[in-house]
Short mmCIF file of C-alpha atoms and ligand atoms in Angstrom, two decimals:
data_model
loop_
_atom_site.label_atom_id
_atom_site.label_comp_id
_atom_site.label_asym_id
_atom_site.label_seq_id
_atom_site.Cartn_x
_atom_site.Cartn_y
_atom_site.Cartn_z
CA UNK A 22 0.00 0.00 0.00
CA UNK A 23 1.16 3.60 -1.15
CA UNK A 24 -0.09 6.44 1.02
CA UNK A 25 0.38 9.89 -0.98
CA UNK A 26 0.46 13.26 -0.21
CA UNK A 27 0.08 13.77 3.63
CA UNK A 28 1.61 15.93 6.27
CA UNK A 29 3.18 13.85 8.59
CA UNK A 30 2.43 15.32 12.37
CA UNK A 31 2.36 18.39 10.86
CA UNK A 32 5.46 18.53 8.62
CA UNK A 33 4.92 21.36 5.82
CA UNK A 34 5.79 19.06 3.54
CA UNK A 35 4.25 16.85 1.25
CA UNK A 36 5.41 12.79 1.75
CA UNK A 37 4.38 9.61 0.78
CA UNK A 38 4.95 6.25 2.81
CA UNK A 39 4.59 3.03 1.32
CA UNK A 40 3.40 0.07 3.56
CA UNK A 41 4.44 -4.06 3.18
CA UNK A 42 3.67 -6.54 5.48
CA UNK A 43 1.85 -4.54 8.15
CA UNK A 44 4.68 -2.54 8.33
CA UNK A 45 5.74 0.96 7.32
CA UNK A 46 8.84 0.68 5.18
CA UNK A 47 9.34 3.60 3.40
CA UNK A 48 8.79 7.52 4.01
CA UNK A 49 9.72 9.65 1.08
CA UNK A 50 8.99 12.85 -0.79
CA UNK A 51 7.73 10.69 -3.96
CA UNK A 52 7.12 6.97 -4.15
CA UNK A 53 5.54 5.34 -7.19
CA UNK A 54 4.30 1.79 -7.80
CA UNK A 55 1.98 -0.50 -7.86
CA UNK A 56 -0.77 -1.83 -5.65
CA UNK A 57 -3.44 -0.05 -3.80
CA UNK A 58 -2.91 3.40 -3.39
CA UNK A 59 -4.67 6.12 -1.25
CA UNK A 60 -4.13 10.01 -2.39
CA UNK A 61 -3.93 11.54 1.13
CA UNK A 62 -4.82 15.25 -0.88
CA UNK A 63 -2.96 17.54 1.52
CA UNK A 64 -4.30 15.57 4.89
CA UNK A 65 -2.85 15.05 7.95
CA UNK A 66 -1.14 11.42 8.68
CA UNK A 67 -0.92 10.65 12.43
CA UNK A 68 0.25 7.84 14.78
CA UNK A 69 -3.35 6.23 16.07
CA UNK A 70 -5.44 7.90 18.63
CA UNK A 71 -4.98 6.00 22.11
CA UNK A 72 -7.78 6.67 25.05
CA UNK A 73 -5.73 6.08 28.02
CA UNK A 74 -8.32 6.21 30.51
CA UNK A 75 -11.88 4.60 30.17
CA UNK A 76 -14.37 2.50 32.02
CA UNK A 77 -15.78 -0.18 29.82
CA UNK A 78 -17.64 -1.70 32.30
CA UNK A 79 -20.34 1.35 33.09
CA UNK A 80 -20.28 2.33 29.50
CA UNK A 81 -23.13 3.37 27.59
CA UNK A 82 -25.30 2.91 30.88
CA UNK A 83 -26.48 6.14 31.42
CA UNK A 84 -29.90 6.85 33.49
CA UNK A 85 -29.58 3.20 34.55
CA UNK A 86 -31.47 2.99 37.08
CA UNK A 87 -31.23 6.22 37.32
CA UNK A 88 -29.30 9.74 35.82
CA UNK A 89 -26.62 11.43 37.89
CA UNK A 90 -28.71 14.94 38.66
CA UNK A 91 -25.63 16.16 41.34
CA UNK A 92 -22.76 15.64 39.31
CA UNK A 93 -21.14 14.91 42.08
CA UNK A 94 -18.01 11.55 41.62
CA UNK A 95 -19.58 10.05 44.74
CA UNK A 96 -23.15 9.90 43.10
CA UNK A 97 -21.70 8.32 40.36
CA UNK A 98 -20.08 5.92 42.75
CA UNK A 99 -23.54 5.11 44.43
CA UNK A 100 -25.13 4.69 41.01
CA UNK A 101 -23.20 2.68 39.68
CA UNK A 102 -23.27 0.81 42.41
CA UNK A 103 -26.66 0.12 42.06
CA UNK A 104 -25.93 -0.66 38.22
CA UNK A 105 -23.59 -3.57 39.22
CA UNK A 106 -25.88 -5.73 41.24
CA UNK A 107 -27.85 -6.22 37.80
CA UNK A 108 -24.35 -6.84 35.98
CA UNK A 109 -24.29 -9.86 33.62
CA UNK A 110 -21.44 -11.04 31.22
CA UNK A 111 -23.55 -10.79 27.78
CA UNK A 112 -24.35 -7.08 28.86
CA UNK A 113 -21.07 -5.89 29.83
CA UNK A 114 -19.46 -7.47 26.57
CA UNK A 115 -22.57 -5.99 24.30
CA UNK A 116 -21.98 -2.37 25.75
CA UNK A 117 -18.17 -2.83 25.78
CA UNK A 118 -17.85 -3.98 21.95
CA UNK A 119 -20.49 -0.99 20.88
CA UNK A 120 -18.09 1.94 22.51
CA UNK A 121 -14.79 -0.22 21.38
CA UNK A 122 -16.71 0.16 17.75
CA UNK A 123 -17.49 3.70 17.90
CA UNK A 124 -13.65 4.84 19.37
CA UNK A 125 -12.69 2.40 16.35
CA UNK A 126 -14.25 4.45 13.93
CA UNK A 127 -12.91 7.89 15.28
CA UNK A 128 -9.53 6.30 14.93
CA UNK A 129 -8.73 4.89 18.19
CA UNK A 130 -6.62 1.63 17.99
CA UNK A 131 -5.15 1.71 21.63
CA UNK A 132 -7.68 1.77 24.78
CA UNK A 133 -6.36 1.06 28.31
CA UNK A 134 -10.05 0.54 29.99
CA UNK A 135 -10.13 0.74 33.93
CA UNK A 136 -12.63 -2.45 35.24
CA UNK A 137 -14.49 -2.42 38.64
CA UNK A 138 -12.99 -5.84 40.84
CA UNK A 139 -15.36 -4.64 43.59
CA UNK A 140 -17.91 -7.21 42.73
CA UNK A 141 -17.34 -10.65 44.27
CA UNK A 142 -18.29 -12.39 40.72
CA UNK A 143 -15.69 -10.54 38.98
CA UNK A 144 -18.36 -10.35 36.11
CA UNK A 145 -17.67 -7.61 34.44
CA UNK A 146 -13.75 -8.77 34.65
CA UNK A 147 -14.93 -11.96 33.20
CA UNK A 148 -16.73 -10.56 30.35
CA UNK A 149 -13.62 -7.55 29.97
CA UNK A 150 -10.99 -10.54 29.70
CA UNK A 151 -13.15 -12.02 26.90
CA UNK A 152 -13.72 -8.55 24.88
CA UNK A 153 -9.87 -7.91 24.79
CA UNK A 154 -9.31 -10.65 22.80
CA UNK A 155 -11.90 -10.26 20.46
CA UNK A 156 -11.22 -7.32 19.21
CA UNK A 157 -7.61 -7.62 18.86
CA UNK A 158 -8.18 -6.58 15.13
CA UNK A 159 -9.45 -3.55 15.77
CA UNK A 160 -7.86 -1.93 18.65
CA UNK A 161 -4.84 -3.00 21.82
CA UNK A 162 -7.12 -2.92 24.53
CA UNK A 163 -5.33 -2.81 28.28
CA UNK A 164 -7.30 -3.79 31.25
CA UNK A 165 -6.69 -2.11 34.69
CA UNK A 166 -7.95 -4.11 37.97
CA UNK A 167 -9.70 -1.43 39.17
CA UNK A 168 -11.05 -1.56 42.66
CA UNK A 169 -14.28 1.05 42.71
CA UNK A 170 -14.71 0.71 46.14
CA UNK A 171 -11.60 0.29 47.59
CA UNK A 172 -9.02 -1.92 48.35
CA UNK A 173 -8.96 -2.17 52.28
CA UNK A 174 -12.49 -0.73 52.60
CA UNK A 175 -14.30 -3.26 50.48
CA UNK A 176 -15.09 -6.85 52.00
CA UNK A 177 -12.26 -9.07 50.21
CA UNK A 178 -11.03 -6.59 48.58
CA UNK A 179 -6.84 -7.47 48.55
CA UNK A 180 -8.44 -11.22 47.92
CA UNK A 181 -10.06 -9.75 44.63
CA UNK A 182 -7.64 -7.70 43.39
CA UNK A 183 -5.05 -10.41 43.08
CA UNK A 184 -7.79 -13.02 41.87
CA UNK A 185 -7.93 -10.25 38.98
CA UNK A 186 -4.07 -10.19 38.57
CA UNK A 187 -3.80 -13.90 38.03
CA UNK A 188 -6.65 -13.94 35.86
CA UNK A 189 -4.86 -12.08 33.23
CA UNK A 190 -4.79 -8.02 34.08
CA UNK A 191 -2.46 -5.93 32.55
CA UNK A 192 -2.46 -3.34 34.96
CA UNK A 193 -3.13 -2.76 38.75
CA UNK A 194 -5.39 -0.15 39.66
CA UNK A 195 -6.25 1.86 43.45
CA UNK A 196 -8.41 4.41 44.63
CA UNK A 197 -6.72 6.04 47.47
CA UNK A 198 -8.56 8.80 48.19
CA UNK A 199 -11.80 6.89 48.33
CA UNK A 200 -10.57 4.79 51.17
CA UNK A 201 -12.37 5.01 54.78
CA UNK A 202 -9.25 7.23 56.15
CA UNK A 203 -5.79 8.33 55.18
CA UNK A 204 -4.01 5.16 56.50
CA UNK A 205 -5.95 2.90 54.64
CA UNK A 206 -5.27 5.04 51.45
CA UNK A 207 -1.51 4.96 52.13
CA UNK A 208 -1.91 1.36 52.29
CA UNK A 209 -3.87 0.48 49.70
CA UNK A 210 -0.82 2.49 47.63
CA UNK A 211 1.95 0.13 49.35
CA UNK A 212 -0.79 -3.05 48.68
CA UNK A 213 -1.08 -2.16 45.16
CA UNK A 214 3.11 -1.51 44.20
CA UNK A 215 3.66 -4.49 46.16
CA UNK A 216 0.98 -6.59 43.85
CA UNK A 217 2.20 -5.12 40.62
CA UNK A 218 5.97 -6.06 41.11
CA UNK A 219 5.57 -9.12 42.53
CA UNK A 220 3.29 -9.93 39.07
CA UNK A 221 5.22 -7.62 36.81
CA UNK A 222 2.38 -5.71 36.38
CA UNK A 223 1.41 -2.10 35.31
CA UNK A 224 0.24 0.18 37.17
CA UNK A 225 -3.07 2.84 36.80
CA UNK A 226 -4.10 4.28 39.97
CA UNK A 227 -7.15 6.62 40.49
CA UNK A 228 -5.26 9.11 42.67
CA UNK A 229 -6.91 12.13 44.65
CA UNK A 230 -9.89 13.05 42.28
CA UNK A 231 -11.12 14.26 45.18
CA UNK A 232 -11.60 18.79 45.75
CA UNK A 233 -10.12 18.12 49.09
CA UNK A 234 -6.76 19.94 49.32
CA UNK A 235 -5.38 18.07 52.44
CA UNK A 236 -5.43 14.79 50.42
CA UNK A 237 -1.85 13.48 50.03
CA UNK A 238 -1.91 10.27 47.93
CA UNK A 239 -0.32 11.24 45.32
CA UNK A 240 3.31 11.94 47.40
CA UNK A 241 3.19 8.28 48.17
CA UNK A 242 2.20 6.49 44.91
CA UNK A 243 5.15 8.76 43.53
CA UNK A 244 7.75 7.35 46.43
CA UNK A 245 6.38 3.90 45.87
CA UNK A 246 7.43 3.93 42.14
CA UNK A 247 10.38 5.77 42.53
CA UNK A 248 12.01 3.65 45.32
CA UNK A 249 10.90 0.54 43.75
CA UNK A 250 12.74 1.75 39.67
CA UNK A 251 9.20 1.41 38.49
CA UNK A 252 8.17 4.79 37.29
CA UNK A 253 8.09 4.46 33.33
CA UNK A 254 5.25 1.57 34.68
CA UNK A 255 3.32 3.62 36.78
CA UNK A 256 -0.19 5.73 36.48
CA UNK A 257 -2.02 8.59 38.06
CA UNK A 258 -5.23 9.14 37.12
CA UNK A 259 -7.03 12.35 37.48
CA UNK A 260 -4.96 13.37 40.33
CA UNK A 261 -7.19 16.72 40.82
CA UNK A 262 -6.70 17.50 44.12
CA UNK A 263 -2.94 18.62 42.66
CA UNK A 264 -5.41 21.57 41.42
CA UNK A 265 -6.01 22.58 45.24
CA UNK A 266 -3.00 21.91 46.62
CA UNK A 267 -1.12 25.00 47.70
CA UNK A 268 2.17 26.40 45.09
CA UNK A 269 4.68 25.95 47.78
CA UNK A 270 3.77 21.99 48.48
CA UNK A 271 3.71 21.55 45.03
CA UNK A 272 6.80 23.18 44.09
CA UNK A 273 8.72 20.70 46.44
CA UNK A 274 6.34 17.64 45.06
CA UNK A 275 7.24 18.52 41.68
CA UNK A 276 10.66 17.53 41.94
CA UNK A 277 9.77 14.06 43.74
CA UNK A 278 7.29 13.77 40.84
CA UNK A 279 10.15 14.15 38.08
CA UNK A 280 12.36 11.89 40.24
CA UNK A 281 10.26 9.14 39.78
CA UNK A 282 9.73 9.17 36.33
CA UNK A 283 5.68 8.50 36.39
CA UNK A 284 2.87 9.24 34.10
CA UNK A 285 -0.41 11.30 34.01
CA UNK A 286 -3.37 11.31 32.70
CA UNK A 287 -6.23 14.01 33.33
CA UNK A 288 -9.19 13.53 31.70
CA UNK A 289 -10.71 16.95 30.95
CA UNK A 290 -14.10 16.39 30.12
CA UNK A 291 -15.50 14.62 33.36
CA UNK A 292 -13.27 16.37 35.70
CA UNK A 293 -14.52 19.93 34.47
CA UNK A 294 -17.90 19.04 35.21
CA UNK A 295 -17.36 16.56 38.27
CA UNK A 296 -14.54 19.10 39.96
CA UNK A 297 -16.39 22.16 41.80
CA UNK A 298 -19.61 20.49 42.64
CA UNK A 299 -19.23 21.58 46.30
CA UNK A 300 -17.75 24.95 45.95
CA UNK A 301 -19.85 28.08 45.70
CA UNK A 302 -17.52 31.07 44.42
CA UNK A 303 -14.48 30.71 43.66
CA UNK A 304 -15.12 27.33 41.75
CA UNK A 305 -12.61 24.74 41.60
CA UNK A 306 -12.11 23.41 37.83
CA UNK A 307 -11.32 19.83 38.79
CA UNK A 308 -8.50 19.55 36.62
CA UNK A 309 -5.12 18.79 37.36
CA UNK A 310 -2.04 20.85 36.67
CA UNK A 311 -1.38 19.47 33.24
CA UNK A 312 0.51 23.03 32.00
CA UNK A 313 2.88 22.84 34.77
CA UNK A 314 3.33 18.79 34.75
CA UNK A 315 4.38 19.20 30.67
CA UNK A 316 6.37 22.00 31.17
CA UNK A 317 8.49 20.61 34.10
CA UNK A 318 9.04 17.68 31.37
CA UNK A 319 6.55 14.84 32.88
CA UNK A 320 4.62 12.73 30.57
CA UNK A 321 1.01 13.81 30.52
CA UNK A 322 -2.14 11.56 28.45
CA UNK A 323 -5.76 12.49 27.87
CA UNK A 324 -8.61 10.11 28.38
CA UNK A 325 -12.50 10.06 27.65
CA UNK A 326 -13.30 8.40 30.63
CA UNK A 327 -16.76 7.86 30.45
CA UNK A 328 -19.14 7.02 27.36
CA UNK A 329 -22.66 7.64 28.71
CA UNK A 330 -22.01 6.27 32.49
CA UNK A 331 -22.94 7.50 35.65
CA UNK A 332 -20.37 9.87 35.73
CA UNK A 333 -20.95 11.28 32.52
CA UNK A 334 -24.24 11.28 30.04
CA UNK A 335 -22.17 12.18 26.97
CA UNK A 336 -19.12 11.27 25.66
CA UNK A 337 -18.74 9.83 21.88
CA UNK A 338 -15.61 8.03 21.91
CA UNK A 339 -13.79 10.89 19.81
CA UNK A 340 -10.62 11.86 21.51
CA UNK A 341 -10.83 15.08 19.35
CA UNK A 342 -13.65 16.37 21.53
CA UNK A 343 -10.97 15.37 24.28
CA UNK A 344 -8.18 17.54 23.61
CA UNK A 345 -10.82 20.26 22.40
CA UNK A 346 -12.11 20.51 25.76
CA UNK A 347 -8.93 20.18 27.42
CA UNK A 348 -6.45 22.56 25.66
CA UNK A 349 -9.45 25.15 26.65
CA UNK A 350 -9.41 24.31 30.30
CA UNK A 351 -5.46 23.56 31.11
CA UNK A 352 -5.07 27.10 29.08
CA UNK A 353 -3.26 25.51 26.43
CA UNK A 354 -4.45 27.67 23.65
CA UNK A 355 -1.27 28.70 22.27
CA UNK A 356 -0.54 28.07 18.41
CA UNK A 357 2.42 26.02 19.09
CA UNK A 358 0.23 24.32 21.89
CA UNK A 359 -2.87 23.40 19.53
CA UNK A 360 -0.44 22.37 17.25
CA UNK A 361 1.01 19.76 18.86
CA UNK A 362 -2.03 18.88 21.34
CA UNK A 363 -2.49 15.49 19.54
CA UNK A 364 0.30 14.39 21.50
CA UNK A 365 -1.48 14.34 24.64
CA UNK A 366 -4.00 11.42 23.12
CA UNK A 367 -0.87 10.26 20.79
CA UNK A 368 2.51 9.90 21.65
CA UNK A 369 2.62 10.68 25.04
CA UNK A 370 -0.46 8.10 25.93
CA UNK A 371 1.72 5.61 24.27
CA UNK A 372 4.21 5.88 26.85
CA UNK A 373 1.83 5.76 29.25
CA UNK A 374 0.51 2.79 27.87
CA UNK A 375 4.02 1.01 27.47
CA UNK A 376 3.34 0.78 23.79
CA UNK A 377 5.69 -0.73 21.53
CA UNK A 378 6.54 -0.27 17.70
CA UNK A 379 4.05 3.07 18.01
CA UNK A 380 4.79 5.97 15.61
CA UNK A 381 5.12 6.72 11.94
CA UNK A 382 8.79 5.41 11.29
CA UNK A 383 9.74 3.18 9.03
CA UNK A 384 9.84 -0.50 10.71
CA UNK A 385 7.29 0.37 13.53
CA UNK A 386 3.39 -1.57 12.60
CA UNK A 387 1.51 0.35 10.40
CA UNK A 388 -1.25 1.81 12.30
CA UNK A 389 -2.01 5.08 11.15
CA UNK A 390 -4.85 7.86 10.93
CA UNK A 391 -5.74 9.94 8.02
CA UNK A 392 -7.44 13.31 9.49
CA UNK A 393 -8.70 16.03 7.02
CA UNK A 394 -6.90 18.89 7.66
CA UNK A 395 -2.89 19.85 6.89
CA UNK A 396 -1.94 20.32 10.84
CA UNK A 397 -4.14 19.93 13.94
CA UNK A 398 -4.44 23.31 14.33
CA UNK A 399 -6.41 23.22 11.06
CA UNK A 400 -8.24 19.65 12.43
CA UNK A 401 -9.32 21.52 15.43
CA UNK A 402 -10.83 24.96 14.14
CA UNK A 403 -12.50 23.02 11.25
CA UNK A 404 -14.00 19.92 13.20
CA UNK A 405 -12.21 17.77 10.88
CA UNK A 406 -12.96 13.81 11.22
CA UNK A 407 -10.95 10.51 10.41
CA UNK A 408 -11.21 9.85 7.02
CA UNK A 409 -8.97 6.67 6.95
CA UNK A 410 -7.97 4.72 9.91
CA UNK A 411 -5.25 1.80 8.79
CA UNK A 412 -3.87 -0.86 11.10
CA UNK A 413 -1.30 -3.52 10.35
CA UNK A 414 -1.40 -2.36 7.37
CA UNK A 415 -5.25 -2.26 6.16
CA UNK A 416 -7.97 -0.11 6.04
CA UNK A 417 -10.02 -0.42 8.95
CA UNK A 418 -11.86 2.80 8.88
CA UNK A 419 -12.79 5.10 5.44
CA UNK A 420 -14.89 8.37 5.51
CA UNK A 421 -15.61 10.72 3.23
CA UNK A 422 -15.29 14.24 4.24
CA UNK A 423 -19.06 15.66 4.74
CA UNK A 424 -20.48 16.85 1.52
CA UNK A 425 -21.95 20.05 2.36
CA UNK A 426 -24.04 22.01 -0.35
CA UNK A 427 -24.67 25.25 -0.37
CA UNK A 428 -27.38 27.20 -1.57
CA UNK A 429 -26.48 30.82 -1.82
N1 17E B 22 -14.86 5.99 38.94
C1 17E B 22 -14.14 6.92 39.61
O1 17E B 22 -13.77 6.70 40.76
N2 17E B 22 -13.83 8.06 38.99
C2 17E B 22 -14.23 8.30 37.75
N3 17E B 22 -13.92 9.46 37.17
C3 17E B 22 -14.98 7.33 37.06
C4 17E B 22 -15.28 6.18 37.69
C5 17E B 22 -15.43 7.59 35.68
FE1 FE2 B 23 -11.57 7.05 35.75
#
């Protein structure tokens, strides 16, 4: 396969890349020959998208049993809560597929998807471990033992989170902040590192998406990884409460959080409309520092989430809308910023995700988007969409570009 004429990651210039054997072997101003060919006309040819933060398990069950009118995380918590008890394996796999199908056809190939172990059937594990193989030809997808309700604070809980280790988790997942009290937090941390080495595991913690300033679990997940080497392995999600915390604690965190070598990954559009729901004036945004994380050189992802969950009704599996909603809130909007804000659900979630053989380069897989626009900058202001989405080496996705007429 010949790809022709596209701007690769915004390069001014015009290339072609030719593609044999599901790989990318050639990148080149002009290559000719035979075989199928796809003219590119001026668009923009990027690595994948990769959601590095979603729940598969509460997807697309939205007002079940009933809508979350507070907003509120903890409401979302106790509703999907509810949700569980009713949980089956045909359900969770039907929802999971649909929302694997729909990121699929915006152009995500990578999805690391968080899954709720507080359930003593492990259904929804069960059904997760099933769906991951299954769609193998369309997307990577990760799976984080995630435990909703705690570690420590839910009956069994250590019990279940290693059950969901050996069954065949990629990643090991916590919930610190959620805990009954700070020591049980702190433990669940040291639990948690202890799990993933022992099982060379990853590791994806929900850490202080909480508005609660004094929370501090974020300090220890950081000296976990970094006393233990595993840092390049290791996850914090949301981490919001690093939005509260005061500049001077932060200042001496930061270099603890470089140190060690972890990840991030803020997801913008649940935490701007989770974050704040108990503050008057000022309101707290609910997002964390993701300006000051980049710029002090730490690796910082986008996710979605939530597709139509308890925690958020919308969502459409397009991690476009992501990094829309996110350069806007982490005040991002410079040109050089917009420009290369695909990173954050690109490159720098494939670190986050461990990925291997990711990136247009000649010898990596080729698994590639097509987006219709010359630079993001362009893809952003004109709402451009996927128009080819190509992995190991095949079309998976085509699109035309919306055919608008005009009467005037
Ligand atoms: N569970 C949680 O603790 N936090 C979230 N943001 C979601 C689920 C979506
Ligand atoms: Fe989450």
């Amino acid at each position: 396969m010949i790809i022709k004429n596209v701007h690769i990651e915004n390069n001014p210039k015009l290339q072609d890349v030719e593609i044999r054997d599901g790989r990318f072997y050639r990148i080149a101003d002009e290559i000719n020959g035979t075989g199928q060919v796809i003219d590119g006309k001026g668009s923009l040819l990027l690595p994948p998208f990769i959601d590095s933060h979603v729940h598969l398990d509460s997807t697309l069950t939205a007002g079940e049993p009933e809508w979350n009118e507070t907003g509120t995380l903890f409401d979302g918590i106790r509703i999907w809560s509810e949700r569980k008890k009713s949980l089956t394996k045909d359900d969770v796999k039907k929802r999971a597929k649909k929302s694997i199908e729909l990121m699929a056809s915006n152009g995500i190939q990578y999805i690391r998807s968080h899954v709720d172990v507080t359930d003593p059937k492990l259904t929804a594990l069960e059904a997760l471990l099933e769906v991951r193989e299954e769609v193998k030809d369309i997307a990577d997808l990760q799976l984080v033992a995630f435990p909703q309700e705690g570690i420590l604070s839910f009956p069994h809980g250590k019990d279940l989170m290693t059950t969901a280790v050996k069954e065949g988790v990629d990643a090991v997942g916590g919930i610190p902040h959620f805990e009954f009290n700070a020591d049980y937090g702190r433990r669940s941390v040291a639990f948690l590192m202890e799990l993933a080495e022992k099982y060379d595991k990853l590791v994806d913690v929900h850490c202080d998406e909480i508005d609660d300033p004094n929370t501090r679990n974020l300090e220890y997940l950081a000296t976990e990884a970094y006393e233990r080497g595993m840092g390049a392995r290791v996850t914090a999600s949301h981490t919001t409460a690093m939005a509260q915390y005061n500049d001077a604690y932060v200042c001496k965190l930061m270099r603890l959080l470089k140190m060690s070598g972890i990840n991030f990954v803020a997801n913008p559009l649940v935490n701007m409309h989770l974050g704040g729901r108990f503050d008057t004036y000022p309101k707290g945004r609910g997002i964390t520092r993701v300006k000051e994380l980049l710029a002090n050189g730490i690796n910082v992802s986008f996710g979605e989430d939530d597709i139509q969950d308890p925690w958020n009704p919308l969502g459409t599996g397009n991690m476009i809308d992501v990094v829309k909603m996110g350069v806007y809130a982490c005040h991002l909007m410079g040109h050089q910023q917009l420009v290369d804000s695909y990173k954050l659900v690109t490159t720098n979630a494939s670190r986050t995700l461990n990925v291997k053989d990711y990136g247009i380069k000649e010898g990596n897989e080729a698994n590639c988007v097509i987006v219709g626009s010359s630079d993001f900058y362009g893809a952003l202001v004109g709402d451009a969409t996927v128009l080819y989405s190509i992995r190991h080496g095949k079309v998976l996705v085509k699109r035309n570009a919306p055919d608008v007429e005009k009467n005037w």
